[in-house]
Amino acid sequence: MTARTTIRVRYPEVDRMGFAHHTAFFVWFEVGRTEWLRERGLAYRDIEERLGVRLPLVAAQVRYRRPARYDDLIVVETRFRRLSPVRFRFSYVVRQAESGARLAEGETDHAAVDRRGRPRRIPRELEEVLGPW
């Protein structure tokens, strides 16, 4: 299942040349991941507060294909990939909304940890949201 999130490239996200700064893509990945979970009925706040789980980033990568420019509408396509009972991966494709041109693709790996930062299994309720995908 893919979540598609539309974002407009904002002025603070671009460099002097008018291209989106490389770090903006990681922010957009987070927006896509947050919306992927929300679309399935589980907000990050619920995961942290109610389930007592944190999902720190343990690895991230991106490959840039074409620049995003100031005021472009982009679409972040987000997909879930399971790795283990305590780790999982999201993959992303960033496209220019009008043309569909692929601007970048990337992945982020996350671990489930408790409030003290110790690794733990993904809670059942979160597993049910993540599991089918």
mmCIF file of N, CA and C in Angstrom:
data_model
loop_
_atom_site.group_PDB
_atom_site.id
_atom_site.type_symbol
_atom_site.label_atom_id
_atom_site.label_comp_id
_atom_site.label_asym_id
_atom_site.label_seq_id
_atom_site.Cartn_x
_atom_site.Cartn_y
_atom_site.Cartn_z
ATOM 1 N N MET A 1 0.842 -1.185 0.000
ATOM 2 C CA MET A 1 0.000 0.000 0.000
ATOM 3 C C MET A 1 0.885 1.245 0.000
ATOM 4 N N THR A 2 0.582 2.147 -0.868
ATOM 5 C CA THR A 2 1.362 3.376 -1.006
ATOM 6 C C THR A 2 0.530 4.570 -0.572
ATOM 7 N N ALA A 3 1.130 5.416 0.263
ATOM 8 C CA ALA A 3 0.510 6.699 0.615
ATOM 9 C C ALA A 3 1.131 7.751 -0.286
ATOM 10 N N ARG A 4 0.314 8.639 -0.785
ATOM 11 C CA ARG A 4 0.804 9.733 -1.622
ATOM 12 C C ARG A 4 0.496 11.048 -0.917
ATOM 13 N N THR A 5 1.558 11.793 -0.640
ATOM 14 C CA THR A 5 1.429 13.051 0.094
ATOM 15 C C THR A 5 1.947 14.173 -0.794
ATOM 16 N N THR A 6 1.128 15.195 -0.998
ATOM 17 C CA THR A 6 1.512 16.331 -1.832
ATOM 18 C C THR A 6 2.069 17.446 -0.945
ATOM 19 N N ILE A 7 3.207 17.969 -1.361
ATOM 20 C CA ILE A 7 3.890 19.025 -0.616
ATOM 21 C C ILE A 7 4.343 20.082 -1.619
ATOM 22 N N ARG A 8 4.276 21.352 -1.205
ATOM 23 C CA ARG A 8 4.825 22.424 -2.046
ATOM 24 C C ARG A 8 6.206 22.780 -1.495
ATOM 25 N N VAL A 9 7.192 22.866 -2.370
ATOM 26 C CA VAL A 9 8.543 23.219 -1.947
ATOM 27 C C VAL A 9 8.519 24.672 -1.471
ATOM 28 N N ARG A 10 8.907 24.875 -0.223
ATOM 29 C CA ARG A 10 8.849 26.199 0.400
ATOM 30 C C ARG A 10 10.199 26.902 0.295
ATOM 31 N N TYR A 11 10.155 28.214 0.381
ATOM 32 C CA TYR A 11 11.362 29.028 0.223
ATOM 33 C C TYR A 11 12.481 28.632 1.190
ATOM 34 N N PRO A 12 12.198 28.373 2.480
ATOM 35 C CA PRO A 12 13.304 28.003 3.380
ATOM 36 C C PRO A 12 13.948 26.654 3.051
ATOM 37 N N GLU A 13 13.348 25.878 2.163
ATOM 38 C CA GLU A 13 13.889 24.568 1.796
ATOM 39 C C GLU A 13 14.835 24.611 0.607
ATOM 40 N N VAL A 14 15.000 25.778 -0.005
ATOM 41 C CA VAL A 14 15.824 25.854 -1.212
ATOM 42 C C VAL A 14 17.142 26.568 -0.931
ATOM 43 N N ASP A 15 18.110 26.259 -1.786
ATOM 44 C CA ASP A 15 19.416 26.906 -1.674
ATOM 45 C C ASP A 15 19.441 28.153 -2.549
ATOM 46 N N ARG A 16 20.581 28.734 -2.664
ATOM 47 C CA ARG A 16 20.742 29.970 -3.418
ATOM 48 C C ARG A 16 20.390 29.830 -4.893
ATOM 49 N N MET A 17 20.492 28.597 -5.418
ATOM 50 C CA MET A 17 20.180 28.344 -6.828
ATOM 51 C C MET A 17 18.689 28.102 -7.045
ATOM 52 N N GLY A 18 17.915 28.055 -5.950
ATOM 53 C CA GLY A 18 16.489 27.788 -6.079
ATOM 54 C C GLY A 18 16.147 26.311 -6.084
ATOM 55 N N PHE A 19 17.146 25.454 -5.826
ATOM 56 C CA PHE A 19 16.925 24.008 -5.749
ATOM 57 C C PHE A 19 16.676 23.617 -4.298
ATOM 58 N N ALA A 20 15.827 22.626 -4.118
ATOM 59 C CA ALA A 20 15.594 22.122 -2.760
ATOM 60 C C ALA A 20 16.898 21.593 -2.189
ATOM 61 N N HIS A 21 17.192 21.998 -0.958
ATOM 62 C CA HIS A 21 18.402 21.525 -0.276
ATOM 63 C C HIS A 21 18.274 20.034 -0.030
ATOM 64 N N HIS A 22 19.396 19.329 -0.069
ATOM 65 C CA HIS A 22 19.357 17.869 0.071
ATOM 66 C C HIS A 22 18.690 17.412 1.368
ATOM 67 N N THR A 23 18.793 18.200 2.431
ATOM 68 C CA THR A 23 18.190 17.795 3.703
ATOM 69 C C THR A 23 16.667 17.863 3.680
ATOM 70 N N ALA A 24 16.085 18.663 2.799
ATOM 71 C CA ALA A 24 14.626 18.782 2.732
ATOM 72 C C ALA A 24 13.976 17.447 2.384
ATOM 73 N N PHE A 25 14.670 16.630 1.611
ATOM 74 C CA PHE A 25 14.098 15.344 1.215
ATOM 75 C C PHE A 25 13.830 14.460 2.429
ATOM 76 N N PHE A 26 14.712 14.517 3.432
ATOM 77 C CA PHE A 26 14.498 13.719 4.630
ATOM 78 C C PHE A 26 13.295 14.228 5.432
ATOM 79 N N VAL A 27 13.079 15.533 5.422
ATOM 80 C CA VAL A 27 11.883 16.095 6.052
ATOM 81 C C VAL A 27 10.640 15.607 5.308
ATOM 82 N N TRP A 28 10.696 15.599 3.995
ATOM 83 C CA TRP A 28 9.554 15.131 3.205
ATOM 84 C C TRP A 28 9.307 13.649 3.421
ATOM 85 N N PHE A 29 10.385 12.867 3.594
ATOM 86 C CA PHE A 29 10.212 11.445 3.914
ATOM 87 C C PHE A 29 9.438 11.309 5.227
ATOM 88 N N GLU A 30 9.792 12.129 6.213
ATOM 89 C CA GLU A 30 9.096 12.047 7.501
ATOM 90 C C GLU A 30 7.632 12.421 7.361
ATOM 91 N N VAL A 31 7.334 13.424 6.573
ATOM 92 C CA VAL A 31 5.940 13.793 6.329
ATOM 93 C C VAL A 31 5.205 12.620 5.693
ATOM 94 N N GLY A 32 5.814 11.987 4.697
ATOM 95 C CA GLY A 32 5.198 10.837 4.040
ATOM 96 C C GLY A 32 4.960 9.681 5.002
ATOM 97 N N ARG A 33 5.943 9.390 5.850
ATOM 98 C CA ARG A 33 5.831 8.293 6.816
ATOM 99 C C ARG A 33 4.734 8.579 7.837
ATOM 100 N N THR A 34 4.694 9.803 8.335
ATOM 101 C CA THR A 34 3.675 10.192 9.306
ATOM 102 C C THR A 34 2.277 10.065 8.703
ATOM 103 N N GLU A 35 2.125 10.496 7.469
ATOM 104 C CA GLU A 35 0.818 10.410 6.815
ATOM 105 C C GLU A 35 0.458 8.965 6.476
ATOM 106 N N TRP A 36 1.430 8.140 6.126
ATOM 107 C CA TRP A 36 1.174 6.717 5.865
ATOM 108 C C TRP A 36 0.546 6.087 7.108
ATOM 109 N N LEU A 37 1.133 6.338 8.254
ATOM 110 C CA LEU A 37 0.593 5.793 9.511
ATOM 111 C C LEU A 37 -0.779 6.385 9.828
ATOM 112 N N ARG A 38 -0.917 7.695 9.676
ATOM 113 C CA ARG A 38 -2.193 8.358 9.982
ATOM 114 C C ARG A 38 -3.323 7.819 9.111
ATOM 115 N N GLU A 39 -3.031 7.576 7.828
ATOM 116 C CA GLU A 39 -4.049 7.024 6.922
ATOM 117 C C GLU A 39 -4.518 5.650 7.371
ATOM 118 N N ARG A 40 -3.702 4.970 8.133
ATOM 119 C CA ARG A 40 -4.054 3.637 8.636
ATOM 120 C C ARG A 40 -4.571 3.678 10.067
ATOM 121 N N GLY A 41 -4.835 4.893 10.558
ATOM 122 C CA GLY A 41 -5.488 5.062 11.846
ATOM 123 C C GLY A 41 -4.591 5.124 13.061
ATOM 124 N N LEU A 42 -3.296 5.338 12.869
ATOM 125 C CA LEU A 42 -2.395 5.381 14.008
ATOM 126 C C LEU A 42 -1.419 6.543 13.849
ATOM 127 N N ALA A 43 -1.613 7.578 14.673
ATOM 128 C CA ALA A 43 -0.737 8.743 14.624
ATOM 129 C C ALA A 43 0.530 8.481 15.438
ATOM 130 N N TYR A 44 1.612 9.141 15.059
ATOM 131 C CA TYR A 44 2.863 9.013 15.803
ATOM 132 C C TYR A 44 2.657 9.297 17.289
ATOM 133 N N ARG A 45 1.856 10.292 17.586
ATOM 134 C CA ARG A 45 1.597 10.638 18.987
ATOM 135 C C ARG A 45 1.026 9.445 19.743
ATOM 136 N N ASP A 46 0.089 8.707 19.124
ATOM 137 C CA ASP A 46 -0.473 7.511 19.763
ATOM 138 C C ASP A 46 0.596 6.446 19.993
ATOM 139 N N ILE A 47 1.464 6.268 19.018
ATOM 140 C CA ILE A 47 2.519 5.268 19.142
ATOM 141 C C ILE A 47 3.412 5.598 20.332
ATOM 142 N N GLU A 48 3.766 6.864 20.455
ATOM 143 C CA GLU A 48 4.659 7.272 21.541
ATOM 144 C C GLU A 48 3.955 7.316 22.891
ATOM 145 N N GLU A 49 2.799 7.961 22.950
ATOM 146 C CA GLU A 49 2.148 8.174 24.241
ATOM 147 C C GLU A 49 1.354 6.965 24.722
ATOM 148 N N ARG A 50 0.536 6.415 23.876
ATOM 149 C CA ARG A 50 -0.345 5.321 24.303
ATOM 150 C C ARG A 50 0.362 3.970 24.288
ATOM 151 N N LEU A 51 1.148 3.711 23.251
ATOM 152 C CA LEU A 51 1.824 2.422 23.139
ATOM 153 C C LEU A 51 3.195 2.411 23.818
ATOM 154 N N GLY A 52 3.722 3.591 24.158
ATOM 155 C CA GLY A 52 5.000 3.667 24.859
ATOM 156 C C GLY A 52 6.200 3.272 24.029
ATOM 157 N N VAL A 53 6.108 3.475 22.732
ATOM 158 C CA VAL A 53 7.177 3.078 21.818
ATOM 159 C C VAL A 53 7.717 4.301 21.098
ATOM 160 N N ARG A 54 9.010 4.326 20.941
ATOM 161 C CA ARG A 54 9.667 5.322 20.113
ATOM 162 C C ARG A 54 10.187 4.599 18.879
ATOM 163 N N LEU A 55 10.287 5.318 17.776
ATOM 164 C CA LEU A 55 10.726 4.711 16.510
ATOM 165 C C LEU A 55 11.908 5.487 15.939
ATOM 166 N N PRO A 56 13.063 5.418 16.603
ATOM 167 C CA PRO A 56 14.199 6.205 16.130
ATOM 168 C C PRO A 56 14.689 5.738 14.762
ATOM 169 N N LEU A 57 15.212 6.685 14.048
ATOM 170 C CA LEU A 57 15.843 6.422 12.767
ATOM 171 C C LEU A 57 17.198 5.773 13.031
ATOM 172 N N VAL A 58 17.470 4.646 12.379
ATOM 173 C CA VAL A 58 18.762 3.980 12.554
ATOM 174 C C VAL A 58 19.584 3.959 11.270
ATOM 175 N N ALA A 59 18.960 4.244 10.147
ATOM 176 C CA ALA A 59 19.677 4.348 8.871
ATOM 177 C C ALA A 59 18.812 5.127 7.894
ATOM 178 N N ALA A 60 19.467 5.853 7.007
ATOM 179 C CA ALA A 60 18.739 6.612 5.989
ATOM 180 C C ALA A 60 19.606 6.752 4.755
ATOM 181 N N GLN A 61 18.947 6.710 3.613
ATOM 182 C CA GLN A 61 19.665 6.945 2.365
ATOM 183 C C GLN A 61 18.737 7.598 1.366
ATOM 184 N N VAL A 62 19.341 8.313 0.448
ATOM 185 C CA VAL A 62 18.571 8.940 -0.619
ATOM 186 C C VAL A 62 19.441 8.974 -1.865
ATOM 187 N N ARG A 63 18.787 8.854 -2.998
ATOM 188 C CA ARG A 63 19.466 9.019 -4.284
ATOM 189 C C ARG A 63 18.723 10.121 -5.033
ATOM 190 N N TYR A 64 19.455 11.155 -5.381
ATOM 191 C CA TYR A 64 18.861 12.301 -6.054
ATOM 192 C C TYR A 64 18.936 12.101 -7.560
ATOM 193 N N ARG A 65 17.826 12.321 -8.229
ATOM 194 C CA ARG A 65 17.758 12.147 -9.686
ATOM 195 C C ARG A 65 17.681 13.488 -10.416
ATOM 196 N N ARG A 66 16.785 14.344 -9.929
ATOM 197 C CA ARG A 66 16.574 15.668 -10.531
ATOM 198 C C ARG A 66 16.258 16.638 -9.398
ATOM 199 N N PRO A 67 16.520 17.917 -9.599
ATOM 200 C CA PRO A 67 16.239 18.868 -8.513
ATOM 201 C C PRO A 67 14.750 19.185 -8.384
ATOM 202 N N ALA A 68 14.347 19.394 -7.158
ATOM 203 C CA ALA A 68 13.045 20.015 -6.888
ATOM 204 C C ALA A 68 13.335 21.510 -6.758
ATOM 205 N N ARG A 69 12.425 22.313 -7.229
ATOM 206 C CA ARG A 69 12.651 23.758 -7.221
ATOM 207 C C ARG A 69 11.604 24.457 -6.365
ATOM 208 N N TYR A 70 11.976 25.654 -5.968
ATOM 209 C CA TYR A 70 11.060 26.479 -5.181
ATOM 210 C C TYR A 70 9.680 26.543 -5.840
ATOM 211 N N ASP A 71 8.650 26.340 -5.033
ATOM 212 C CA ASP A 71 7.232 26.431 -5.396
ATOM 213 C C ASP A 71 6.730 25.250 -6.223
ATOM 214 N N ASP A 72 7.588 24.273 -6.515
ATOM 215 C CA ASP A 72 7.118 23.052 -7.176
ATOM 216 C C ASP A 72 6.150 22.313 -6.263
ATOM 217 N N LEU A 73 5.171 21.681 -6.859
ATOM 218 C CA LEU A 73 4.364 20.706 -6.130
ATOM 219 C C LEU A 73 5.026 19.355 -6.345
ATOM 220 N N ILE A 74 5.273 18.675 -5.230
ATOM 221 C CA ILE A 74 5.870 17.351 -5.311
ATOM 222 C C ILE A 74 4.945 16.350 -4.639
ATOM 223 N N VAL A 75 5.122 15.103 -4.992
ATOM 224 C CA VAL A 75 4.369 14.013 -4.373
ATOM 225 C C VAL A 75 5.381 13.051 -3.769
ATOM 226 N N VAL A 76 5.176 12.736 -2.496
ATOM 227 C CA VAL A 76 6.014 11.752 -1.819
ATOM 228 C C VAL A 76 5.211 10.459 -1.749
ATOM 229 N N GLU A 77 5.705 9.427 -2.390
ATOM 230 C CA GLU A 77 5.077 8.108 -2.354
ATOM 231 C C GLU A 77 5.796 7.287 -1.289
ATOM 232 N N THR A 78 5.048 6.808 -0.302
ATOM 233 C CA THR A 78 5.637 6.114 0.841
ATOM 234 C C THR A 78 5.111 4.691 0.910
ATOM 235 N N ARG A 79 6.031 3.745 1.110
ATOM 236 C CA ARG A 79 5.675 2.324 1.262
ATOM 237 C C ARG A 79 6.378 1.755 2.473
ATOM 238 N N PHE A 80 5.738 0.766 3.094
ATOM 239 C CA PHE A 80 6.295 0.086 4.263
ATOM 240 C C PHE A 80 6.948 -1.220 3.856
ATOM 241 N N ARG A 81 8.088 -1.519 4.484
ATOM 242 C CA ARG A 81 8.780 -2.790 4.300
ATOM 243 C C ARG A 81 9.188 -3.305 5.672
ATOM 244 N N ARG A 82 8.805 -4.510 6.003
ATOM 245 C CA ARG A 82 9.162 -5.091 7.301
ATOM 246 C C ARG A 82 10.539 -5.738 7.229
ATOM 247 N N LEU A 83 11.305 -5.585 8.297
ATOM 248 C CA LEU A 83 12.630 -6.180 8.352
ATOM 249 C C LEU A 83 12.723 -7.274 9.411
ATOM 250 N N SER A 84 12.193 -6.996 10.601
ATOM 251 C CA SER A 84 12.303 -7.940 11.716
ATOM 252 C C SER A 84 11.244 -7.589 12.770
ATOM 253 N N PRO A 85 11.176 -8.347 13.854
ATOM 254 C CA PRO A 85 10.207 -8.015 14.921
ATOM 255 C C PRO A 85 10.481 -6.688 15.621
ATOM 256 N N VAL A 86 11.702 -6.141 15.469
ATOM 257 C CA VAL A 86 12.018 -4.875 16.133
ATOM 258 C C VAL A 86 12.432 -3.761 15.169
ATOM 259 N N ARG A 87 12.594 -4.084 13.881
ATOM 260 C CA ARG A 87 13.018 -3.084 12.896
ATOM 261 C C ARG A 87 12.143 -3.128 11.653
ATOM 262 N N PHE A 88 12.013 -1.971 11.027
ATOM 263 C CA PHE A 88 11.268 -1.900 9.780
ATOM 264 C C PHE A 88 11.814 -0.776 8.921
ATOM 265 N N ARG A 89 11.397 -0.771 7.665
ATOM 266 C CA ARG A 89 11.886 0.182 6.677
ATOM 267 C C ARG A 89 10.703 0.804 5.949
ATOM 268 N N PHE A 90 10.848 2.081 5.659
ATOM 269 C CA PHE A 90 9.946 2.753 4.732
ATOM 270 C C PHE A 90 10.760 3.129 3.509
ATOM 271 N N SER A 91 10.155 2.994 2.335
ATOM 272 C CA SER A 91 10.805 3.449 1.112
ATOM 273 C C SER A 91 9.974 4.595 0.538
ATOM 274 N N TYR A 92 10.653 5.460 -0.198
ATOM 275 C CA TYR A 92 10.032 6.691 -0.691
ATOM 276 C C TYR A 92 10.441 6.956 -2.130
ATOM 277 N N VAL A 93 9.518 7.502 -2.885
ATOM 278 C CA VAL A 93 9.815 8.062 -4.194
ATOM 279 C C VAL A 93 9.237 9.470 -4.184
ATOM 280 N N VAL A 94 10.059 10.442 -4.553
ATOM 281 C CA VAL A 94 9.611 11.834 -4.643
ATOM 282 C C VAL A 94 9.494 12.168 -6.117
ATOM 283 N N ARG A 95 8.306 12.638 -6.493
ATOM 284 C CA ARG A 95 8.034 12.970 -7.905
ATOM 285 C C ARG A 95 7.577 14.417 -8.033
ATOM 286 N N GLN A 96 7.840 14.976 -9.173
ATOM 287 C CA GLN A 96 7.283 16.272 -9.525
ATOM 288 C C GLN A 96 5.812 16.009 -9.836
ATOM 289 N N ALA A 97 4.916 16.743 -9.197
ATOM 290 C CA ALA A 97 3.485 16.427 -9.277
ATOM 291 C C ALA A 97 2.939 16.506 -10.699
ATOM 292 N N GLU A 98 3.280 17.528 -11.431
ATOM 293 C CA GLU A 98 2.697 17.712 -12.761
ATOM 294 C C GLU A 98 3.220 16.706 -13.778
ATOM 295 N N SER A 99 4.530 16.544 -13.840
ATOM 296 C CA SER A 99 5.112 15.689 -14.878
ATOM 297 C C SER A 99 5.257 14.232 -14.445
ATOM 298 N N GLY A 100 5.268 14.009 -13.132
ATOM 299 C CA GLY A 100 5.522 12.660 -12.621
ATOM 300 C C GLY A 100 6.988 12.284 -12.640
ATOM 301 N N ALA A 101 7.852 13.218 -13.015
ATOM 302 C CA ALA A 101 9.288 12.937 -13.072
ATOM 303 C C ALA A 101 9.802 12.540 -11.696
ATOM 304 N N ARG A 102 10.633 11.516 -11.684
ATOM 305 C CA ARG A 102 11.220 11.022 -10.430
ATOM 306 C C ARG A 102 12.355 11.959 -10.038
ATOM 307 N N LEU A 103 12.217 12.560 -8.851
ATOM 308 C CA LEU A 103 13.236 13.480 -8.364
ATOM 309 C C LEU A 103 14.232 12.784 -7.440
ATOM 310 N N ALA A 104 13.739 11.835 -6.651
ATOM 311 C CA ALA A 104 14.609 11.129 -5.713
ATOM 312 C C ALA A 104 13.903 9.880 -5.223
ATOM 313 N N GLU A 105 14.704 8.960 -4.702
ATOM 314 C CA GLU A 105 14.137 7.816 -3.986
ATOM 315 C C GLU A 105 15.023 7.561 -2.775
ATOM 316 N N GLY A 106 14.421 6.994 -1.745
ATOM 317 C CA GLY A 106 15.200 6.746 -0.538
ATOM 318 C C GLY A 106 14.531 5.745 0.371
ATOM 319 N N GLU A 107 15.215 5.481 1.474
ATOM 320 C CA GLU A 107 14.722 4.551 2.485
ATOM 321 C C GLU A 107 15.132 5.061 3.856
ATOM 322 N N THR A 108 14.308 4.750 4.839
ATOM 323 C CA THR A 108 14.670 4.985 6.234
ATOM 324 C C THR A 108 14.369 3.718 7.019
ATOM 325 N N ASP A 109 15.305 3.333 7.881
ATOM 326 C CA ASP A 109 15.128 2.184 8.765
ATOM 327 C C ASP A 109 14.894 2.701 10.172
ATOM 328 N N HIS A 110 13.970 2.046 10.875
ATOM 329 C CA HIS A 110 13.594 2.454 12.222
ATOM 330 C C HIS A 110 13.615 1.254 13.144
ATOM 331 N N ALA A 111 13.929 1.504 14.403
ATOM 332 C CA ALA A 111 13.888 0.459 15.424
ATOM 333 C C ALA A 111 12.802 0.808 16.424
ATOM 334 N N ALA A 112 12.193 -0.202 17.018
ATOM 335 C CA ALA A 112 11.244 0.015 18.105
ATOM 336 C C ALA A 112 12.026 -0.010 19.409
ATOM 337 N N VAL A 113 11.885 1.043 20.213
ATOM 338 C CA VAL A 113 12.535 1.101 21.519
ATOM 339 C C VAL A 113 11.517 1.556 22.558
ATOM 340 N N ASP A 114 11.796 1.232 23.826
ATOM 341 C CA ASP A 114 10.909 1.685 24.897
ATOM 342 C C ASP A 114 11.265 3.124 25.280
ATOM 343 N N ARG A 115 10.603 3.648 26.303
ATOM 344 C CA ARG A 115 10.815 5.046 26.700
ATOM 345 C C ARG A 115 12.232 5.315 27.189
ATOM 346 N N ARG A 116 12.952 4.267 27.578
ATOM 347 C CA ARG A 116 14.343 4.416 28.040
ATOM 348 C C ARG A 116 15.342 4.210 26.904
ATOM 349 N N GLY A 117 14.833 3.900 25.715
ATOM 350 C CA GLY A 117 15.707 3.712 24.566
ATOM 351 C C GLY A 117 16.204 2.296 24.370
ATOM 352 N N ARG A 118 15.628 1.333 25.101
ATOM 353 C CA ARG A 118 16.030 -0.065 24.942
ATOM 354 C C ARG A 118 15.198 -0.714 23.838
ATOM 355 N N PRO A 119 15.836 -1.549 23.009
ATOM 356 C CA PRO A 119 15.095 -2.232 21.941
ATOM 357 C C PRO A 119 13.942 -3.060 22.502
ATOM 358 N N ARG A 120 12.851 -3.088 21.788
ATOM 359 C CA ARG A 120 11.697 -3.901 22.163
ATOM 360 C C ARG A 120 10.969 -4.352 20.915
ATOM 361 N N ARG A 121 10.154 -5.361 21.071
ATOM 362 C CA ARG A 121 9.339 -5.830 19.948
ATOM 363 C C ARG A 121 8.322 -4.755 19.573
ATOM 364 N N ILE A 122 7.967 -4.777 18.324
ATOM 365 C CA ILE A 122 6.909 -3.879 17.865
ATOM 366 C C ILE A 122 5.618 -4.311 18.555
ATOM 367 N N PRO A 123 4.900 -3.385 19.231
ATOM 368 C CA PRO A 123 3.658 -3.758 19.918
ATOM 369 C C PRO A 123 2.621 -4.313 18.945
ATOM 370 N N ARG A 124 1.774 -5.173 19.459
ATOM 371 C CA ARG A 124 0.766 -5.857 18.641
ATOM 372 C C ARG A 124 -0.107 -4.876 17.857
ATOM 373 N N GLU A 125 -0.559 -3.806 18.502
ATOM 374 C CA GLU A 125 -1.431 -2.844 17.814
ATOM 375 C C GLU A 125 -0.707 -2.189 16.638
ATOM 376 N N LEU A 126 0.554 -1.858 16.812
ATOM 377 C CA LEU A 126 1.328 -1.295 15.718
ATOM 378 C C LEU A 126 1.588 -2.358 14.663
ATOM 379 N N GLU A 127 1.867 -3.580 15.094
ATOM 380 C CA GLU A 127 2.076 -4.692 14.172
ATOM 381 C C GLU A 127 0.856 -4.918 13.276
ATOM 382 N N GLU A 128 -0.328 -4.771 13.856
ATOM 383 C CA GLU A 128 -1.560 -4.954 13.073
ATOM 384 C C GLU A 128 -1.704 -3.891 12.001
ATOM 385 N N VAL A 129 -1.229 -2.675 12.303
ATOM 386 C CA VAL A 129 -1.264 -1.604 11.309
ATOM 387 C C VAL A 129 -0.200 -1.863 10.245
ATOM 388 N N LEU A 130 0.985 -2.272 10.673
ATOM 389 C CA LEU A 130 2.103 -2.475 9.751
ATOM 390 C C LEU A 130 2.031 -3.821 9.023
ATOM 391 N N GLY A 131 1.586 -4.847 9.742
ATOM 392 C CA GLY A 131 1.657 -6.217 9.277
ATOM 393 C C GLY A 131 1.168 -6.520 7.880
ATOM 394 N N PRO A 132 -0.043 -6.107 7.507
ATOM 395 C CA PRO A 132 -0.555 -6.488 6.189
ATOM 396 C C PRO A 132 0.249 -5.942 5.020
ATOM 397 N N TRP A 133 1.068 -4.948 5.253
ATOM 398 C CA TRP A 133 1.737 -4.269 4.148
ATOM 399 C C TRP A 133 3.109 -4.826 3.925
#
